[in-house]
């Protein structure tokens, strides 16, 4: 008594990730947040010696408040327990790591593989490994590699595609060795996305000071006609990086002055 592990189940209101993926309403930023929160939950479990072994969309729950919960630890194994022996296969084939399918001894890297497969599905809307039969699915997990995620969804940055590829590598040694490493890489991508998301109100005020177009209300970063703000992003502008007093004399690369904006707005060339 007092030393046996036990499970406490929380009453949750919301939907599982599988349902959310099918709805297709998430932005890339929202998907990245879910991925990072999944990693945080897995890292918490792994640090306490618990491997989930059945990470899949149906076991990721999104609460009505938007929080991410990892559920159903019914197949979880303690890394210090001998309850599960080598040769015992448990899990869901579409999301199981190759070594898990082969019944080999597994560690936290099997959860990393499964998480990577879930991320692939979250980002692309399709399963990474799917077949008409269980045998076909298992063959694909063991022997085939899915198309790079950015070839399935062109909106996915190449850097994020590389992260997914590494997470679902067949060889455990080629994967991220800890979830914390995976989380750190995802956080870098998220930080870059935040940096280039320049609010239109701030860009508009900067342009307005030069006598050009004035924004009517805050909203997504766009200028009337053309890709001025998008080019500003590509030119290195980021949150907190709009020209200040020291930079009032010149517009950033790719952003036209007010006179050019007025000319474009009037249809002149």
GROMACS .gro file of C-alpha atoms in nm:
model
  269
    1UNK     CA    1   0.000   0.000   0.000
    2UNK     CA    2   0.122   0.349  -0.079
    3UNK     CA    3   0.367   0.238  -0.351
    4UNK     CA    4   0.133   0.115  -0.627
    5UNK     CA    5   0.074   0.361  -0.916
    6UNK     CA    6  -0.286   0.459  -0.978
    7UNK     CA    7  -0.482   0.673  -1.223
    8UNK     CA    8  -0.698   0.973  -1.138
    9UNK     CA    9  -0.943   1.065  -1.415
   10UNK     CA   10  -1.047   1.426  -1.473
   11UNK     CA   11  -1.392   1.521  -1.602
   12UNK     CA   12  -1.331   1.721  -1.920
   13UNK     CA   13  -1.554   1.924  -2.150
   14UNK     CA   14  -1.444   1.959  -2.511
   15UNK     CA   15  -1.343   1.745  -2.811
   16UNK     CA   16  -1.066   1.506  -2.898
   17UNK     CA   17  -0.802   1.615  -3.146
   18UNK     CA   18  -0.927   1.373  -3.412
   19UNK     CA   19  -1.260   1.556  -3.422
   20UNK     CA   20  -1.088   1.895  -3.426
   21UNK     CA   21  -0.865   1.791  -3.719
   22UNK     CA   22  -1.168   1.682  -3.924
   23UNK     CA   23  -1.333   2.021  -3.867
   24UNK     CA   24  -1.036   2.185  -4.041
   25UNK     CA   25  -1.071   2.523  -3.872
   26UNK     CA   26  -0.731   2.557  -3.702
   27UNK     CA   27  -0.470   2.810  -3.811
   28UNK     CA   28  -0.105   2.711  -3.831
   29UNK     CA   29  -0.035   2.910  -3.514
   30UNK     CA   30  -0.310   2.722  -3.330
   31UNK     CA   31  -0.175   2.389  -3.452
   32UNK     CA   32   0.172   2.481  -3.329
   33UNK     CA   33   0.032   2.572  -2.989
   34UNK     CA   34  -0.139   2.233  -2.963
   35UNK     CA   35   0.183   2.057  -3.064
   36UNK     CA   36   0.384   2.244  -2.804
   37UNK     CA   37   0.132   2.177  -2.527
   38UNK     CA   38   0.134   1.809  -2.620
   39UNK     CA   39   0.511   1.808  -2.582
   40UNK     CA   40   0.488   1.980  -2.245
   41UNK     CA   41   0.247   1.712  -2.122
   42UNK     CA   42   0.463   1.428  -2.252
   43UNK     CA   43   0.776   1.582  -2.103
   44UNK     CA   44   0.602   1.596  -1.765
   45UNK     CA   45   0.515   1.225  -1.788
   46UNK     CA   46   0.857   1.119  -1.916
   47UNK     CA   47   1.038   1.302  -1.638
   48UNK     CA   48   0.837   1.090  -1.397
   49UNK     CA   49   0.926   0.769  -1.574
   50UNK     CA   50   0.596   0.718  -1.756
   51UNK     CA   51   0.573   0.626  -2.126
   52UNK     CA   52   0.223   0.667  -2.270
   53UNK     CA   53   0.256   0.414  -2.558
   54UNK     CA   54  -0.071   0.512  -2.726
   55UNK     CA   55  -0.037   0.874  -2.836
   56UNK     CA   56  -0.295   0.938  -3.109
   57UNK     CA   57  -0.552   1.209  -3.194
   58UNK     CA   58  -0.822   1.026  -3.001
   59UNK     CA   59  -0.611   1.048  -2.685
   60UNK     CA   60  -0.543   1.420  -2.717
   61UNK     CA   61  -0.826   1.625  -2.573
   62UNK     CA   62  -0.890   1.993  -2.642
   63UNK     CA   63  -1.100   2.143  -2.363
   64UNK     CA   64  -1.368   2.406  -2.417
   65UNK     CA   65  -1.113   2.659  -2.283
   66UNK     CA   66  -0.861   2.550  -2.547
   67UNK     CA   67  -0.627   2.363  -2.314
   68UNK     CA   68  -0.457   2.047  -2.438
   69UNK     CA   69  -0.486   1.731  -2.230
   70UNK     CA   70  -0.323   1.393  -2.287
   71UNK     CA   71  -0.572   1.125  -2.181
   72UNK     CA   72  -0.606   0.747  -2.157
   73UNK     CA   73  -0.291   0.633  -1.981
   74UNK     CA   74  -0.438   0.282  -1.970
   75UNK     CA   75  -0.147   0.145  -2.176
   76UNK     CA   76   0.115   0.359  -2.007
   77UNK     CA   77   0.424   0.187  -1.869
   78UNK     CA   78   0.660   0.295  -1.597
   79UNK     CA   79   1.024   0.287  -1.704
   80UNK     CA   80   1.109   0.132  -1.367
   81UNK     CA   81   0.842  -0.137  -1.392
   82UNK     CA   82   0.871  -0.489  -1.528
   83UNK     CA   83   0.495  -0.526  -1.580
   84UNK     CA   84   0.531  -0.514  -1.961
   85UNK     CA   85   0.784  -0.754  -2.110
   86UNK     CA   86   0.964  -0.744  -2.443
   87UNK     CA   87   0.754  -0.912  -2.714
   88UNK     CA   88   0.425  -0.765  -2.595
   89UNK     CA   89   0.270  -0.540  -2.859
   90UNK     CA   90   0.020  -0.273  -2.752
   91UNK     CA   91  -0.093   0.049  -2.913
   92UNK     CA   92  -0.265   0.174  -3.229
   93UNK     CA   93  -0.084   0.062  -3.550
   94UNK     CA   94  -0.115   0.393  -3.739
   95UNK     CA   95   0.075   0.574  -3.463
   96UNK     CA   96   0.304   0.307  -3.318
   97UNK     CA   97   0.680   0.338  -3.349
   98UNK     CA   98   0.852   0.064  -3.554
   99UNK     CA   99   1.027  -0.078  -3.248
  100UNK     CA  100   0.693  -0.086  -3.066
  101UNK     CA  101   0.534  -0.283  -3.351
  102UNK     CA  102   0.824  -0.529  -3.343
  103UNK     CA  103   0.765  -0.588  -2.973
  104UNK     CA  104   1.105  -0.455  -2.872
  105UNK     CA  105   1.180  -0.275  -2.549
  106UNK     CA  106   1.075   0.088  -2.591
  107UNK     CA  107   1.149   0.417  -2.420
  108UNK     CA  108   1.032   0.778  -2.449
  109UNK     CA  109   1.141   0.789  -2.812
  110UNK     CA  110   0.845   0.570  -2.906
  111UNK     CA  111   0.614   0.843  -2.773
  112UNK     CA  112   0.812   1.099  -2.973
  113UNK     CA  113   0.750   0.898  -3.291
  114UNK     CA  114   0.378   0.875  -3.215
  115UNK     CA  115   0.361   1.246  -3.139
  116UNK     CA  116   0.534   1.320  -3.469
  117UNK     CA  117   0.276   1.112  -3.655
  118UNK     CA  118  -0.002   1.302  -3.479
  119UNK     CA  119   0.165   1.632  -3.573
  120UNK     CA  120   0.183   1.517  -3.936
  121UNK     CA  121  -0.191   1.449  -3.935
  122UNK     CA  122  -0.268   1.776  -3.756
  123UNK     CA  123  -0.070   1.979  -4.009
  124UNK     CA  124  -0.176   1.796  -4.326
  125UNK     CA  125  -0.523   1.661  -4.247
  126UNK     CA  126  -0.416   1.310  -4.352
  127UNK     CA  127  -0.259   1.016  -4.174
  128UNK     CA  128   0.113   0.961  -4.223
  129UNK     CA  129   0.071   0.583  -4.235
  130UNK     CA  130  -0.255   0.432  -4.352
  131UNK     CA  131  -0.352   0.114  -4.530
  132UNK     CA  132  -0.662  -0.083  -4.620
  133UNK     CA  133  -0.570  -0.347  -4.363
  134UNK     CA  134  -0.380  -0.357  -4.036
  135UNK     CA  135  -0.105  -0.554  -4.209
  136UNK     CA  136  -0.066  -0.288  -4.478
  137UNK     CA  137  -0.057  -0.013  -4.220
  138UNK     CA  138   0.210  -0.194  -4.020
  139UNK     CA  139   0.417  -0.249  -4.335
  140UNK     CA  140   0.405   0.122  -4.412
  141UNK     CA  141   0.511   0.217  -4.060
  142UNK     CA  142   0.804  -0.024  -4.078
  143UNK     CA  143   0.917   0.027  -4.438
  144UNK     CA  144   0.790   0.348  -4.596
  145UNK     CA  145   0.828   0.719  -4.537
  146UNK     CA  146   0.534   0.955  -4.589
  147UNK     CA  147   0.572   1.253  -4.825
  148UNK     CA  148   0.739   1.554  -4.664
  149UNK     CA  149   0.471   1.754  -4.488
  150UNK     CA  150   0.545   2.073  -4.684
  151UNK     CA  151   0.478   1.888  -5.011
  152UNK     CA  152   0.135   1.786  -4.879
  153UNK     CA  153   0.059   2.132  -4.740
  154UNK     CA  154   0.258   2.409  -4.907
  155UNK     CA  155   0.179   2.647  -4.619
  156UNK     CA  156   0.404   2.450  -4.383
  157UNK     CA  157   0.751   2.604  -4.342
  158UNK     CA  158   1.038   2.380  -4.451
  159UNK     CA  159   1.188   2.408  -4.103
  160UNK     CA  160   0.873   2.264  -3.947
  161UNK     CA  161   0.864   1.990  -4.210
  162UNK     CA  162   1.219   1.891  -4.110
  163UNK     CA  163   1.117   1.870  -3.745
  164UNK     CA  164   0.837   1.628  -3.830
  165UNK     CA  165   1.068   1.417  -4.046
  166UNK     CA  166   1.313   1.380  -3.760
  167UNK     CA  167   1.042   1.299  -3.506
  168UNK     CA  168   0.912   1.010  -3.719
  169UNK     CA  169   1.249   0.865  -3.817
  170UNK     CA  170   1.247   0.484  -3.823
  171UNK     CA  171   1.565   0.459  -3.617
  172UNK     CA  172   1.514   0.579  -3.257
  173UNK     CA  173   1.871   0.712  -3.257
  174UNK     CA  174   1.785   0.944  -3.546
  175UNK     CA  175   1.489   1.098  -3.364
  176UNK     CA  176   1.484   1.363  -3.096
  177UNK     CA  177   1.610   1.184  -2.789
  178UNK     CA  178   1.382   1.371  -2.551
  179UNK     CA  179   1.051   1.552  -2.588
  180UNK     CA  180   1.217   1.861  -2.446
  181UNK     CA  181   1.444   1.873  -2.753
  182UNK     CA  182   1.141   1.848  -2.981
  183UNK     CA  183   0.960   2.119  -2.782
  184UNK     CA  184   1.261   2.350  -2.810
  185UNK     CA  185   1.263   2.316  -3.190
  186UNK     CA  186   0.889   2.380  -3.217
  187UNK     CA  187   0.925   2.685  -2.993
  188UNK     CA  188   1.187   2.829  -3.229
  189UNK     CA  189   0.947   2.799  -3.521
  190UNK     CA  190   0.666   2.954  -3.317
  191UNK     CA  191   0.892   3.243  -3.214
  192UNK     CA  192   0.982   3.315  -3.577
  193UNK     CA  193   0.616   3.318  -3.673
  194UNK     CA  194   0.542   3.565  -3.393
  195UNK     CA  195   0.830   3.788  -3.500
  196UNK     CA  196   0.706   3.827  -3.857
  197UNK     CA  197   0.342   3.880  -3.758
  198UNK     CA  198   0.352   4.260  -3.771
  199UNK     CA  199   0.015   4.408  -3.660
  200UNK     CA  200  -0.139   4.621  -3.932
  201UNK     CA  201  -0.217   4.902  -3.690
  202UNK     CA  202   0.154   4.953  -3.619
  203UNK     CA  203   0.255   4.926  -3.985
  204UNK     CA  204  -0.030   5.157  -4.079
  205UNK     CA  205   0.075   5.420  -3.828
  206UNK     CA  206   0.431   5.404  -3.957
  207UNK     CA  207   0.312   5.457  -4.317
  208UNK     CA  208   0.060   5.724  -4.212
  209UNK     CA  209   0.336   5.932  -4.055
  210UNK     CA  210   0.477   5.959  -4.407
  211UNK     CA  211   0.148   6.079  -4.554
  212UNK     CA  212   0.039   5.749  -4.706
  213UNK     CA  213  -0.246   5.503  -4.658
  214UNK     CA  214  -0.418   5.505  -4.318
  215UNK     CA  215  -0.571   5.191  -4.168
  216UNK     CA  216  -0.940   5.211  -4.080
  217UNK     CA  217  -0.919   4.945  -3.811
  218UNK     CA  218  -0.672   4.691  -3.671
  219UNK     CA  219  -0.668   4.359  -3.848
  220UNK     CA  220  -0.442   4.118  -4.035
  221UNK     CA  221  -0.126   4.274  -4.175
  222UNK     CA  222  -0.228   4.396  -4.522
  223UNK     CA  223  -0.194   4.714  -4.728
  224UNK     CA  224  -0.432   4.835  -4.996
  225UNK     CA  225  -0.324   4.678  -5.323
  226UNK     CA  226  -0.003   4.482  -5.346
  227UNK     CA  227   0.216   4.305  -5.098
  228UNK     CA  228   0.385   4.600  -4.926
  229UNK     CA  229   0.353   4.461  -4.574
  230UNK     CA  230   0.442   4.109  -4.682
  231UNK     CA  231   0.761   4.245  -4.835
  232UNK     CA  232   0.824   4.434  -4.514
  233UNK     CA  233   0.812   4.104  -4.333
  234UNK     CA  234   1.056   3.949  -4.575
  235UNK     CA  235   1.283   4.249  -4.538
  236UNK     CA  236   1.346   4.173  -4.175
  237UNK     CA  237   1.076   4.373  -3.998
  238UNK     CA  238   0.942   4.199  -3.690
  239UNK     CA  239   0.738   4.272  -3.382
  240UNK     CA  240   0.905   4.561  -3.202
  241UNK     CA  241   1.133   4.630  -3.501
  242UNK     CA  242   0.948   4.905  -3.685
  243UNK     CA  243   1.169   5.210  -3.738
  244UNK     CA  244   1.193   5.436  -3.436
  245UNK     CA  245   1.340   5.781  -3.407
  246UNK     CA  246   1.673   5.665  -3.544
  247UNK     CA  247   1.509   5.519  -3.854
  248UNK     CA  248   1.253   5.783  -3.948
  249UNK     CA  249   1.441   5.894  -4.258
  250UNK     CA  250   1.402   5.581  -4.471
  251UNK     CA  251   1.145   5.313  -4.532
  252UNK     CA  252   1.243   4.951  -4.482
  253UNK     CA  253   1.333   4.749  -4.788
  254UNK     CA  254   1.025   4.666  -4.995
  255UNK     CA  255   0.787   4.917  -4.828
  256UNK     CA  256   0.709   5.213  -5.059
  257UNK     CA  257   0.681   5.567  -4.935
  258UNK     CA  258   0.345   5.741  -4.896
  259UNK     CA  259   0.354   5.898  -5.243
  260UNK     CA  260   0.396   5.559  -5.406
  261UNK     CA  261   0.112   5.411  -5.199
  262UNK     CA  262  -0.118   5.698  -5.300
  263UNK     CA  263  -0.025   5.646  -5.664
  264UNK     CA  264  -0.104   5.275  -5.638
  265UNK     CA  265  -0.434   5.338  -5.459
  266UNK     CA  266  -0.545   5.574  -5.735
  267UNK     CA  267  -0.459   5.319  -6.004
  268UNK     CA  268  -0.170   5.515  -6.150
  269UNK     CA  269   0.140   5.327  -6.268
   0.00000   0.00000   0.00000
